[in-house]
Coordinates of C-alpha atoms and ligand atoms in Angstrom, one line a residue:
M1152 CA -8.2 -20.2 23.4
H1153 CA -6.2 -18.1 20.8
C1154 CA -7.5 -16.9 17.9
S1155 CA -5.5 -18.5 15.6
S1156 CA -6.0 -22.3 16.9
L1157 CA -9.6 -21.3 16.6
L1158 CA -10.5 -19.8 13.8
S1159 CA -8.7 -23.3 12.2
T1160 CA -11.1 -24.7 14.0
I1161 CA -13.5 -22.5 12.8
L1162 CA -12.3 -23.2 8.6
L1163 CA -12.2 -26.3 9.3
A1164 CA -15.7 -26.9 10.3
L1165 CA -16.9 -24.3 7.5
T1166 CA -14.4 -26.4 4.9
A1167 CA -16.6 -29.5 6.1
V1168 CA -20.3 -28.2 6.2
A1169 CA -21.8 -26.5 2.8
K1170 CA -19.2 -23.9 1.3
P1171 CA -20.9 -20.0 0.8
V1172 CA -22.3 -19.3 -2.2
V1173 CA -19.2 -18.4 -4.8
I1174 CA -20.0 -15.1 -6.8
D1175 CA -19.9 -15.5 -10.5
S1176 CA -17.9 -12.5 -10.6
F1177 CA -15.6 -10.1 -8.5
V1178 CA -16.8 -8.0 -5.7
T1179 CA -15.7 -4.2 -5.6
L1180 CA -14.6 -1.9 -2.5
P1181 CA -15.3 1.6 -3.3
I1182 CA -12.2 3.4 -2.6
S1183 CA -11.7 7.0 -1.3
K1184 CA -8.4 9.6 -2.1
R1185 CA -7.5 11.9 1.0
V1186 CA -4.7 14.6 1.2
N1187 CA -4.7 15.8 4.3
F1188 CA -1.4 17.5 5.5
T1189 CA -1.2 18.8 8.8
G1190 CA 1.6 17.3 11.0
T1191 CA 5.4 19.0 10.4
S1192 CA 7.3 16.4 9.1
T1193 CA 7.3 17.0 5.0
I1194 CA 5.8 14.2 3.1
L1195 CA 9.4 12.8 2.1
E1196 CA 10.8 12.6 5.6
R1197 CA 7.1 10.8 5.9
D1198 CA 7.7 8.5 3.4
L1199 CA 11.4 7.8 4.7
A1200 CA 10.1 6.8 7.5
R1201 CA 8.4 4.3 5.8
A1202 CA 10.5 2.8 3.6
K1203 CA 12.5 3.1 6.4
H1204 CA 10.3 1.3 8.9
L1205 CA 9.1 -1.7 5.8
R1206 CA 13.0 -1.9 5.3
A1207 CA 13.9 -2.9 8.9
R1208 CA 10.6 -4.6 9.8
A1209 CA 11.4 -7.4 7.1
E1210 CA 14.8 -7.4 8.3
A1211 CA 14.2 -8.1 11.4
R1212 CA 12.8 -11.2 10.7
L1213 CA 14.3 -12.1 8.2
S1214 CA 17.6 -12.0 10.7
G1215 CA 16.6 -11.4 14.3
R1216 CA 17.5 -7.6 14.9
A1217 CA 15.4 -5.2 16.8
I1218 CA 13.5 -2.4 15.0
V1219 CA 14.2 0.7 15.4
N1220 CA 11.5 3.1 14.2
E1221 CA 12.0 7.3 13.5
P1222 CA 8.3 8.1 14.4
V1223 CA 7.0 11.0 11.8
D1224 CA 4.4 12.8 12.7
N1225 CA 1.7 12.8 9.0
Q1226 CA 0.3 10.7 7.2
A1227 CA -0.1 13.4 4.5
V1228 CA -2.4 11.2 2.2
T1229 CA -3.4 8.1 2.2
Y1230 CA -6.4 6.3 0.4
V1231 CA -9.7 4.7 2.6
A1232 CA -12.2 2.6 2.4
A1233 CA -15.7 1.6 4.8
V1234 CA -15.4 -1.4 5.9
G1235 CA -18.6 -2.3 8.3
V1236 CA -17.7 -5.0 11.6
G1237 CA -20.5 -6.8 13.6
S1238 CA -23.8 -7.4 13.0
P1239 CA -25.8 -4.9 12.9
A1240 CA -22.4 -3.4 11.3
T1241 CA -20.8 -0.8 12.7
T1242 CA -18.5 1.1 9.8
F1243 CA -15.1 1.9 10.5
Q1244 CA -12.3 4.6 7.6
L1245 CA -9.7 1.9 7.1
L1246 CA -6.4 3.0 5.6
V1247 CA -5.3 0.5 2.6
D1248 CA -2.3 -1.2 3.2
T1249 CA -0.6 -3.4 1.5
G1250 CA 3.5 -2.7 3.1
S1251 CA 1.5 -4.5 6.6
S1252 CA -1.2 -7.7 6.9
N1253 CA -3.3 -7.5 10.1
T1254 CA -6.5 -5.8 9.9
W1255 CA -8.2 -3.6 12.8
V1256 CA -10.0 -0.5 13.7
G1257 CA -11.2 1.3 16.5
A1258 CA -8.7 4.1 17.0
T1259 CA -11.2 7.0 16.1
Q1260 CA -14.3 5.8 16.1
A1261 CA -15.5 2.8 19.3
Y1262 CA -15.8 -0.6 18.2
V1263 CA -19.1 -1.7 18.9
R1264 CA -20.0 -5.8 20.6
T1265 CA -22.7 -7.5 18.5
S1266 CA -24.1 -11.3 19.0
T1267 CA -21.0 -12.1 16.0
R1268 CA -18.4 -11.6 18.2
V1269 CA -15.9 -14.3 19.2
E1270 CA -13.2 -13.7 22.2
C1271 CA -10.2 -14.6 22.3
T1272 CA -7.0 -14.1 24.6
A1273 CA -4.6 -13.1 22.6
T1274 CA -3.2 -9.5 21.9
S1275 CA -1.9 -8.1 19.4
T1276 CA 0.8 -5.4 18.0
V1277 CA 1.6 -3.5 15.4
A1278 CA 4.3 -1.0 14.6
Y1279 CA 4.0 1.1 11.8
H1280 CA 5.9 3.7 10.7
W1281 CA 5.2 6.4 12.8
M1282 CA 3.2 4.3 15.9
T1283 CA 2.7 1.2 17.7
W1284 CA 0.1 0.2 17.8
I1285 CA -2.0 -2.6 20.8
G1286 CA -5.3 -3.9 20.9
N1287 CA -7.1 -6.8 21.8
E1288 CA -7.7 -10.2 19.0
F1289 CA -11.5 -10.9 18.0
L1290 CA -12.7 -12.8 15.8
D1291 CA -15.6 -11.2 13.9
Q1292 CA -17.8 -11.1 10.7
V1293 CA -16.8 -8.1 8.4
T1294 CA -17.9 -6.4 5.7
I1295 CA -16.1 -5.6 2.9
A1296 CA -19.2 -4.4 0.3
P1297 CA -22.6 -6.4 -0.1
G1298 CA -21.7 -10.0 -0.9
L1299 CA -18.8 -9.9 0.3
V1300 CA -19.0 -11.0 4.0
I1301 CA -16.6 -12.7 6.6
P1302 CA -18.1 -14.8 9.1
S1303 CA -15.0 -15.2 11.3
Q1304 CA -12.4 -12.8 10.1
S1305 CA -10.0 -12.5 13.3
I1306 CA -9.8 -8.2 13.8
G1307 CA -7.6 -6.0 16.0
V1308 CA -9.2 -4.1 18.5
A1309 CA -7.5 -0.7 19.5
T1310 CA -6.7 -0.5 22.9
S1311 CA -4.0 2.6 22.6
S1312 CA -3.2 4.5 19.1
D1313 CA -1.7 7.4 18.0
G1314 CA -1.6 9.5 15.2
F1315 CA -5.0 8.4 13.4
E1316 CA -7.0 11.4 13.0
G1317 CA -9.6 11.0 10.1
V1318 CA -9.0 7.4 10.0
D1319 CA -10.5 4.5 12.1
G1320 CA -7.8 1.6 11.5
I1321 CA -6.5 -0.2 8.4
L1322 CA -7.4 -2.6 6.2
G1323 CA -4.2 -4.5 5.7
I1324 CA -4.1 -6.9 2.2
G1325 CA -0.1 -7.8 1.8
P1326 CA 1.7 -10.8 2.0
V1327 CA 0.9 -12.6 5.1
D1328 CA 4.6 -14.0 6.2
L1329 CA 3.4 -10.2 7.8
T1330 CA 1.3 -12.3 10.4
L1331 CA 3.6 -13.3 12.4
D1332 CA 4.9 -11.9 15.3
T1333 CA 2.2 -9.7 15.8
L1334 CA 0.1 -12.3 18.2
S1335 CA 0.4 -11.8 22.1
P1336 CA 1.0 -14.7 23.5
A1337 CA 3.0 -15.2 19.9
T1338 CA 1.7 -18.4 17.8
T1339 CA 3.8 -19.6 15.0
S1340 CA 0.8 -19.1 12.5
T1341 CA -0.3 -16.4 10.4
I1342 CA -3.5 -14.8 11.0
P1343 CA -5.4 -14.7 7.5
T1344 CA -6.0 -11.3 6.2
V1345 CA -9.2 -10.7 4.4
T1346 CA -8.1 -11.4 1.4
D1347 CA -7.2 -15.5 1.9
N1348 CA -10.7 -15.8 4.4
L1349 CA -12.3 -15.1 1.1
F1350 CA -10.2 -17.4 -0.9
S1351 CA -10.9 -20.6 1.7
Q1352 CA -13.9 -20.0 2.5
G1353 CA -14.6 -20.5 -1.2
T1354 CA -17.0 -16.6 -1.8
I1355 CA -13.8 -15.8 -4.2
T1356 CA -12.4 -18.8 -6.6
S1357 CA -8.8 -16.6 -7.9
H1358 CA -7.1 -15.2 -4.9
L1359 CA -5.6 -11.9 -5.6
I1360 CA -6.6 -8.7 -5.3
G1361 CA -7.2 -6.3 -8.3
I1362 CA -5.7 -2.3 -7.7
S1363 CA -7.7 0.7 -9.4
F1364 CA -6.2 4.2 -8.3
E1365 CA -6.6 7.5 -10.1
P1366 CA -4.6 10.6 -10.4
T1367 CA -6.6 13.5 -8.6
T1368 CA -5.6 17.0 -8.3
Q1369 CA -8.4 17.1 -5.6
V1370 CA -7.5 16.7 -1.6
E1371 CA -10.5 13.9 -1.6
A1372 CA -11.7 11.9 -4.0
L1373 CA -13.7 8.8 -4.0
N1374 CA -11.3 7.5 -7.4
G1375 CA -10.4 4.2 -6.3
E1376 CA -11.2 0.5 -5.8
I1377 CA -10.0 -2.6 -5.1
T1378 CA -11.7 -6.0 -6.3
W1379 CA -11.1 -9.1 -4.5
G1380 CA -11.1 -12.5 -6.9
G1381 CA -10.4 -10.7 -10.0
T1382 CA -9.6 -8.3 -12.3
D1383 CA -12.2 -5.4 -13.6
S1384 CA -11.7 -4.6 -16.9
S1385 CA -12.8 -1.1 -17.2
K1386 CA -10.2 0.6 -15.3
F1387 CA -7.4 -1.5 -17.4
S1388 CA -6.3 -1.1 -20.9
G1389 CA -5.0 -4.3 -23.0
S1390 CA -3.5 -7.0 -20.5
I1391 CA -1.9 -7.4 -17.2
N1392 CA 1.9 -8.2 -17.2
F1393 CA 3.1 -10.4 -14.7
T1394 CA 6.3 -10.4 -12.7
P1395 CA 6.7 -12.9 -10.3
V1396 CA 7.5 -12.2 -6.7
T1397 CA 11.0 -11.1 -6.3
T1398 CA 13.2 -13.8 -4.5
T1399 CA 15.8 -10.9 -2.7
E1400 CA 15.3 -10.4 0.9
P1401 CA 13.9 -8.3 2.6
A1402 CA 12.1 -7.0 -1.1
S1403 CA 10.6 -10.6 -1.1
E1404 CA 8.9 -9.7 2.4
F1405 CA 6.7 -7.6 0.6
W1406 CA 4.5 -7.3 -2.8
G1407 CA 8.9 -7.3 -4.2
I1408 CA 9.1 -7.5 -7.6
N1409 CA 12.2 -6.9 -9.8
Q1410 CA 12.6 -4.1 -12.0
S1411 CA 14.9 -1.8 -13.7
I1412 CA 14.6 1.8 -14.6
R1413 CA 15.5 4.2 -17.2
Y1414 CA 14.9 7.8 -18.5
G1415 CA 14.7 8.5 -21.4
A1416 CA 16.2 7.0 -24.6
S1417 CA 19.3 5.4 -22.9
T1418 CA 20.1 7.1 -19.5
T1419 CA 19.9 4.3 -17.2
I1420 CA 18.9 5.7 -13.0
Q1421 CA 19.0 1.4 -11.4
G1422 CA 19.8 -1.5 -13.2
N1423 CA 17.5 -4.9 -12.8
T1424 CA 17.0 -4.6 -8.3
A1425 CA 14.7 -6.0 -6.7
G1426 CA 12.1 -3.4 -4.4
I1427 CA 8.5 -3.2 -3.4
V1428 CA 5.1 -2.2 -4.7
D1429 CA 3.0 -0.3 -2.0
T1430 CA -0.1 0.8 -1.3
G1431 CA 0.8 3.4 1.6
T1432 CA 3.5 5.0 0.1
T1433 CA 3.3 8.9 -1.6
L1434 CA 6.0 8.9 -4.1
L1435 CA 8.5 6.7 -5.8
M1436 CA 11.3 6.3 -4.1
I1437 CA 14.3 5.0 -5.9
S1438 CA 18.2 4.4 -4.6
S1439 CA 20.2 6.8 -3.7
N1440 CA 22.5 6.6 -7.0
G1441 CA 19.3 5.8 -9.4
F1442 CA 18.9 9.4 -7.2
S1443 CA 21.6 10.9 -8.1
A1444 CA 21.3 9.7 -11.9
Y1445 CA 17.7 10.8 -11.9
T1446 CA 18.9 14.4 -10.9
R1447 CA 21.1 15.2 -13.3
A1448 CA 19.3 13.5 -16.1
T1449 CA 16.3 16.6 -15.3
G1450 CA 18.6 19.4 -13.7
A1451 CA 16.0 19.4 -10.1
V1452 CA 17.5 20.5 -7.7
T1453 CA 16.1 19.9 -3.7
D1454 CA 13.3 22.1 -2.8
R1455 CA 14.2 22.6 1.7
T1456 CA 10.6 22.9 2.1
T1457 CA 9.1 20.5 0.9
G1458 CA 11.7 18.2 0.7
L1459 CA 11.0 17.2 -2.6
L1460 CA 12.7 18.0 -6.2
R1461 CA 11.9 21.0 -7.9
I1462 CA 12.0 22.0 -11.4
T1463 CA 12.2 25.0 -13.9
A1464 CA 9.2 25.2 -16.5
A1465 CA 12.1 25.5 -19.2
Q1466 CA 14.0 21.7 -18.0
F1467 CA 9.8 21.1 -17.7
S1468 CA 9.3 21.4 -21.1
S1469 CA 12.6 18.8 -21.8
L1470 CA 11.6 16.5 -19.3
Q1471 CA 11.9 12.9 -20.6
S1472 CA 10.0 9.8 -19.8
L1473 CA 11.1 7.5 -17.2
F1474 CA 10.9 3.1 -18.3
F1475 CA 10.2 0.8 -15.6
T1476 CA 10.6 -2.9 -17.5
T1477 CA 9.5 -5.7 -15.3
N1478 CA 9.8 -9.5 -16.4
G1479 CA 11.3 -8.1 -19.9
V1480 CA 7.7 -6.0 -20.1
T1481 CA 8.4 -1.7 -19.9
L1482 CA 5.7 1.2 -18.6
E1483 CA 6.6 4.0 -19.8
F1484 CA 5.8 7.1 -17.1
T1485 CA 5.4 10.4 -18.7
A1486 CA 6.7 13.4 -17.6
N1487 CA 3.4 14.5 -16.1
A1488 CA 3.2 11.7 -14.1
Q1489 CA 6.5 12.7 -12.4
L1490 CA 5.0 15.7 -11.2
W1491 CA 3.2 16.1 -7.7
P1492 CA -0.1 18.0 -8.7
R1493 CA 0.6 21.3 -8.9
A1494 CA -3.1 22.5 -7.5
L1495 CA -1.6 20.8 -4.8
N1496 CA 1.8 22.5 -4.1
T1497 CA -0.1 24.8 -1.3
A1498 CA -1.3 21.0 0.4
I1499 CA 2.4 20.1 1.5
G1500 CA 3.6 23.4 2.1
G1501 CA 4.8 24.0 -1.3
Q1502 CA 4.7 27.3 -3.4
A1503 CA 2.0 27.5 -5.8
N1504 CA 3.8 28.4 -9.5
Q1505 CA 6.5 25.4 -8.0
I1506 CA 7.1 22.4 -10.3
Y1507 CA 7.8 19.5 -7.5
L1508 CA 8.6 16.4 -8.7
I1509 CA 7.7 12.7 -6.9
V1510 CA 11.0 11.0 -7.4
A1511 CA 12.5 11.0 -4.1
S1512 CA 15.5 8.7 -2.7
L1513 CA 15.5 6.1 -0.3
G1514 CA 18.7 7.5 0.5
T1515 CA 20.9 4.1 0.6
P1516 CA 22.5 2.4 -2.8
S1517 CA 21.0 -0.2 -5.4
G1518 CA 22.0 -3.6 -4.6
E1519 CA 20.9 -4.0 -1.2
G1520 CA 17.0 -5.4 -1.8
F1521 CA 15.2 -2.6 -1.1
D1522 CA 16.0 -0.5 -4.4
F1523 CA 12.4 1.2 -5.3
V1524 CA 9.0 1.6 -3.6
N1525 CA 6.3 2.3 -6.0
G1526 CA 4.4 4.3 -3.4
F1527 CA 0.7 6.1 -5.4
A1528 CA 2.8 8.0 -8.1
F1529 CA 3.1 4.7 -9.8
L1530 CA -0.3 3.3 -9.0
E1531 CA -2.5 5.7 -9.9
R1532 CA -0.8 6.0 -13.4
F1533 CA -1.1 1.8 -14.0
Y1534 CA -4.0 -0.4 -12.6
S1535 CA -2.3 -3.6 -10.7
V1536 CA -2.2 -7.2 -9.1
F1537 CA -1.4 -8.9 -5.8
D1538 CA -1.9 -12.4 -7.1
T1539 CA -1.1 -14.3 -4.0
G1540 CA -2.4 -17.9 -6.1
N1541 CA 0.5 -17.0 -8.2
K1542 CA 3.0 -15.1 -5.8
R1543 CA 2.7 -12.9 -8.3
V1544 CA 2.4 -8.7 -9.2
G1545 CA 0.8 -7.7 -12.9
F1546 CA 0.5 -4.4 -13.5
A1547 CA -2.2 -3.1 -16.5
T1548 CA -2.0 0.2 -18.6
T1549 CA -4.9 2.6 -17.8
P1550 CA -6.6 6.0 -19.5
F1551 CA -4.2 7.8 -16.3
T1552 CA -0.9 6.2 -18.0
T1553 CA -0.1 9.3 -20.2
A1554 CA -3.3 11.5 -19.2
T1555 CA -2.7 15.2 -18.6
T1556 CA -3.6 15.5 -14.7
N1557 CA -1.6 18.8 -13.2
Ligands
NAG2882 C1 -7.2 15.7 8.5 O1 -5.7 15.7 10.2 C2 -6.7 16.4 10.7 C3 -5.8 16.1 12.3 O2 -4.6 15.7 12.6 C4 -8.1 15.6 11.2 O3 -8.6 16.3 13.1 C5 -9.1 16.0 10.3 O4 -9.7 15.1 10.7 C6 -8.2 14.8 9.4 N1 -9.3 15.4 8.7 C7 -9.9 15.0 7.2 C8 -10.5 14.9 6.1 O5 -8.7 13.2 7.7
NAG2883 C1 15.6 -11.4 -9.2 O1 16.3 -10.4 -9.4 C2 17.7 -11.4 -8.6 C3 19.0 -10.6 -8.5 O2 19.0 -10.6 -9.5 C4 17.1 -13.2 -9.2 O3 18.4 -14.1 -8.0 C5 16.3 -13.5 -8.9 O4 16.1 -14.6 -9.4 C6 15.4 -12.3 -9.7 N1 13.7 -13.3 -9.5 C7 12.6 -12.9 -9.0 C8 11.6 -13.6 -9.7 O5 13.4 -13.3 -7.8

């Protein structure tokens, strides 16, 4: 039997029997940031490869073309969560990824079969920007946090994977359509994500997640959290402003939004175009013409070693804010927010006394439906909400929006 058909049977059974206990408030999973720069690719090469891969994958799905991957050997910056599988649970360190939607384990830490595992005959394959992972698909109990248990989550268990030193797999929290074409034999149905299952089994009453990241100058810090089913008001200030998921392809395949970017009072960087919000990207990536406008406005030059833009201390003192407008609401992204944390310069192969910027080019012009990637550099300054139920993305300011962190 296929996992997906098996899963529908189980879900039907669940709805027919009593609903599991509903938790009054949201439940939170702590996540930690790691900067571990060990490969030879620069941080820019790594983010570029991811952006190209995400875009190619979406375009391939939309048009039936093949995907070409550019391998990179560096994950560099990751957000990682500890998730339990089985009963008694084995705990896995998983990358938190809004750009993919399969959950799988076993890259480094071995998966332990317990009585909660249900066999299925499918294998699954997911290509990431730095590798392809292959494994067997099972149904098993997944424990995200105390009280946040999915008795029957479809997960992959790796039979082959490379490049995953230090992490055991992926917690895929992107839109469910990204799971299409990942099972073999192929199915026409999607594999419900952990968020989908928590909602359909009644554990959470709102079909959404909220994510809090914070800027850090440490190579490893427990400084983030995901909440399922609600937003954690202790992590943001003011209200959450929502914008609908964009209808523009290929950004529409992801947590994609329409957004315009301005520098200072009146310099347009990009008009109101489509791009994505992504927890698997480190930098703030924009179109090639947007990047030229930003480079002209700031006077920055490209640093050969890191691949990032670099400015002088004098240029930093006159660096203006960037302003992001989504759905009529403008968020200010300060000069300080545009800097790579100086305490981590040497962690990415840079020099301690230089000033590097986190704005980078996608290498493609605006107007192609994939004009920006708001990665960690952006998400560490704003609380973000990924609302599946209402097909929208929300942002709110936080105590870190205007903080001076480096
Ligand atoms: C950092 O990466 C290296 C090599 O890729 C790996 O051996 C190590 O376990 C990683 N450290 C952490 C904390 O993830
Ligand atoms: C986003 O921009 C595109 C192109 O201008 C437009 O067609 C669309 O209505 C906008 N809004 C959404 C939610 O996609």
